[in-house]
Amino acid sequence: NAEDIHMFVESELTKRLYERLTGMPKVTLYAPHHKGNVLLFSLADISADRAGTFLNERGFCVRTGFHCAALAHATLGTPPSGAIRVSPSLFNTAAQIDFFADTVKELL
């Protein structure tokens, strides 16, 4: 059904981004066992806010900080500035995922 197709596409795009980010030095991914289309990550020596501003200026919508879940962030061990949350969707393409990953690499 359509919902299963949407979940599959989102899952594949999220997996693609996860694999791209995992290969980058200075990128820490949190809760990699999590199933779904949300990735939470931080960048060494770059605050979540600074990274979010950089990504936003290049056309990406991400959320930064503690996402109304300070205790969860404490449990995960995110940096003092929190982390960056990105959520690929059915409306994204593999090329956009690659561009996002390339933009994170540029920021590093």
XYZ file of C-alpha atoms in Angstrom:
108
model
C 0.000 0.000 0.000
C 0.991 3.641 -0.287
C 2.010 3.977 3.367
C 4.417 1.046 3.050
C 5.954 2.597 -0.066
C 6.407 5.930 1.724
C 8.068 4.224 4.688
C 10.360 2.244 2.379
C 11.473 5.333 0.446
C 12.091 7.314 3.627
C 13.973 4.390 5.144
C 16.219 4.008 2.090
C 17.005 7.737 1.984
C 17.743 7.787 5.709
C 19.984 4.736 5.344
C 21.831 6.426 2.471
C 22.423 9.557 4.558
C 23.441 7.500 7.581
C 26.032 5.664 5.496
C 27.400 8.918 4.069
C 27.648 10.621 7.467
C 29.126 7.546 9.170
C 32.092 7.701 6.819
C 32.996 11.259 7.796
C 35.522 12.041 10.496
C 34.276 14.389 13.207
C 30.626 13.303 12.769
C 28.925 11.566 15.676
C 25.594 9.867 15.029
C 23.303 9.123 17.973
C 20.941 6.173 18.393
C 22.008 4.431 15.162
C 19.806 1.444 16.040
C 16.737 3.688 15.848
C 14.307 2.760 13.098
C 12.631 5.580 11.247
C 13.529 8.546 9.119
C 15.174 10.775 11.715
C 18.925 11.134 12.188
C 20.501 12.962 15.101
C 24.150 13.941 14.800
C 26.772 16.398 15.959
C 29.984 17.736 14.486
C 33.212 17.944 16.453
C 34.221 21.514 17.303
C 31.138 23.013 15.587
C 28.091 23.964 17.642
C 24.706 22.645 16.606
C 23.456 26.208 16.091
C 26.371 27.136 13.834
C 25.952 23.953 11.812
C 22.202 24.528 11.548
C 22.701 28.083 10.322
C 25.224 26.907 7.724
C 22.878 24.188 6.472
C 19.872 26.525 6.488
C 21.738 29.110 4.418
C 22.228 26.388 1.817
C 18.546 25.494 1.711
C 18.250 22.679 4.235
C 15.683 22.561 7.016
C 17.137 20.997 10.141
C 16.417 21.370 13.844
C 19.197 22.031 16.315
C 19.590 22.041 20.062
C 17.872 19.750 22.550
C 14.541 19.272 20.734
C 12.461 19.622 23.920
C 14.217 16.507 25.219
C 17.139 17.633 27.385
C 17.128 14.406 29.414
C 17.260 12.295 26.255
C 20.210 14.354 25.047
C 21.909 13.884 28.419
C 21.404 10.124 28.095
C 22.777 10.135 24.538
C 25.738 12.301 25.539
C 25.308 15.023 22.945
C 27.561 18.104 23.208
C 26.582 21.121 25.353
C 25.034 22.780 22.279
C 22.815 19.781 21.544
C 22.687 18.100 18.164
C 21.378 18.444 14.631
C 18.235 16.571 13.620
C 17.455 15.832 9.983
C 14.515 13.877 8.642
C 14.502 12.751 4.998
C 11.048 12.316 3.541
C 9.242 10.896 0.576
C 9.645 14.288 -1.101
C 13.461 14.085 -1.079
C 15.657 12.457 -3.696
C 18.900 10.502 -3.489
C 20.647 13.463 -5.136
C 19.381 15.782 -2.389
C 20.611 13.361 0.269
C 24.035 13.323 -1.369
C 24.045 17.118 -1.583
C 23.194 17.337 2.120
C 26.054 14.977 2.982
C 28.428 16.932 0.727
C 27.361 20.158 2.443
C 28.086 18.675 5.875
C 31.509 17.629 4.550
C 32.061 21.192 3.294
C 31.208 22.530 6.754
C 33.755 20.208 8.348
